[in-house]
């Protein structure tokens, strides 16, 4: 199992990820401008550039490539030779910037294709993210400053493993500067890229693009993003056309960068990013106290919950929350915290699963929220059919939908009580109870609480009336390497002495245990109890129990 990663957030280091709406939209140019402007406006701070994955372009290295081949350098080593003699764009046009590339592939193709062609082991997504975090952590320790992470290609360009970048980088929770597409079709491409990031939980804080005078995408996009999302769009004059002379081309680009930096338009973008960084941290720091004063929590004894014990969650991915680190922030303001309860048993597939996210977004886009009484729609019909087909039980012919567990419990109990009343001819005034297990929990609404035995959680509730009988039961434990079934203390005579088993499979081999008459003792115990209750005049209309594992009652293995 791969180690969880903390998201990239430090008070000392402002980290921003530069995504492009497409290839050839100017990501590197804008990232260079961000670096130069940050160094100009924050002279005493560190400015760093990180390219996690880079490919080609070989067109800039034809001479070097020919030289390598001519000198019989093995093909698999050409990339290393190229990197020794090529200057990166950032290094060429900036000074005083810490720049680093984690993975460099020499073929100007998508990273997943380049990684396969390299003949080297393909790094996992987690290993790439871990290296990103290690590098960011080093830069944070170096002192206050900026770190700009430039992605490769477009938002959905694949990573070396084949996972799209939008999916791969999600766990890092780095706020985004999106470089828009100024070309024909670029309006659609930019909006689609933004939505792809937004739906995955990225915070796009600024959009930058060139001012193509012919298509003028920047004018439309500026209005669009300001009105719909209050996101500023910054546009700049396009760089000069490429010159045949490399020396003259470099000089032209240097002049372009100096002019744009002096204009300080990019500086205003950085001020916006700096302010957002501070606001984010201040909000995370203050939320626990504000929640303590404002929020009424479910299932919580508030007198035992000081503000310092309230967990502030910035985001969640997979099996982990990203929670605010209230102690030492040397390793970052956020830490990965294991979601041990799967957020109360709702996240079996993990948080932020991209397929579930897309399914939810599709449903929201197609329906929003529509009434269900006396109506039907495709998702509800398909799910009902799948559920009934999956049970393989011909007695089950209908599906009832509920939006929460407590309501589901109450509806099921209502159905059970009414069915029993009709079956046995009981009148509406007769009191009916439920049969359950001690320590059971079925919800926190009044009706659901009445289905559980009296305990510290419900006996002080004004309207609570335990309406049922709750059986004690044997439990399964693993003790000294052996699986054991044992009865509650004092009930060995009714439920049997402890039995040892070599495995759980042996315990769940019901047919074999029935042949040994293991069930007879339980049947007799239950039958005698029910007869006694019936003799007292009590009536029961439903059985409610948690199968196999008693959850909230202490994770008892029944």
mmCIF file of C-alpha atoms in Angstrom, residues 48-55 98-104 132 147-152:
data_model
loop_
_atom_site.group_PDB
_atom_site.id
_atom_site.type_symbol
_atom_site.label_atom_id
_atom_site.label_comp_id
_atom_site.label_asym_id
_atom_site.label_seq_id
_atom_site.Cartn_x
_atom_site.Cartn_y
_atom_site.Cartn_z
ATOM 1 C CA UNK A 48 11.337 28.236 -7.993
ATOM 2 C CA UNK A 49 10.152 26.435 -11.101
ATOM 3 C CA UNK A 50 9.306 22.742 -11.283
ATOM 4 C CA UNK A 51 8.493 20.742 -14.386
ATOM 5 C CA UNK A 52 7.344 17.332 -13.114
ATOM 6 C CA UNK A 53 7.205 15.769 -16.598
ATOM 7 C CA UNK A 54 8.656 17.153 -19.809
ATOM 8 C CA UNK A 55 8.845 15.809 -23.364
ATOM 9 C CA UNK A 98 15.677 27.669 -8.871
ATOM 10 C CA UNK A 99 14.535 25.399 -11.703
ATOM 11 C CA UNK A 100 14.172 21.639 -11.757
ATOM 12 C CA UNK A 101 12.708 18.915 -13.977
ATOM 13 C CA UNK A 102 11.783 15.576 -12.423
ATOM 14 C CA UNK A 103 11.218 13.451 -15.546
ATOM 15 C CA UNK A 104 12.494 14.400 -18.995
ATOM 16 C CA UNK A 132 6.740 16.713 -6.402
ATOM 17 C CA UNK A 147 6.976 27.661 -6.556
ATOM 18 C CA UNK A 148 5.414 27.324 -9.993
ATOM 19 C CA UNK A 149 4.719 23.802 -11.262
ATOM 20 C CA UNK A 150 4.222 23.586 -15.016
ATOM 21 C CA UNK A 151 2.278 20.638 -16.419
ATOM 22 C CA UNK A 152 2.843 19.070 -19.851
#
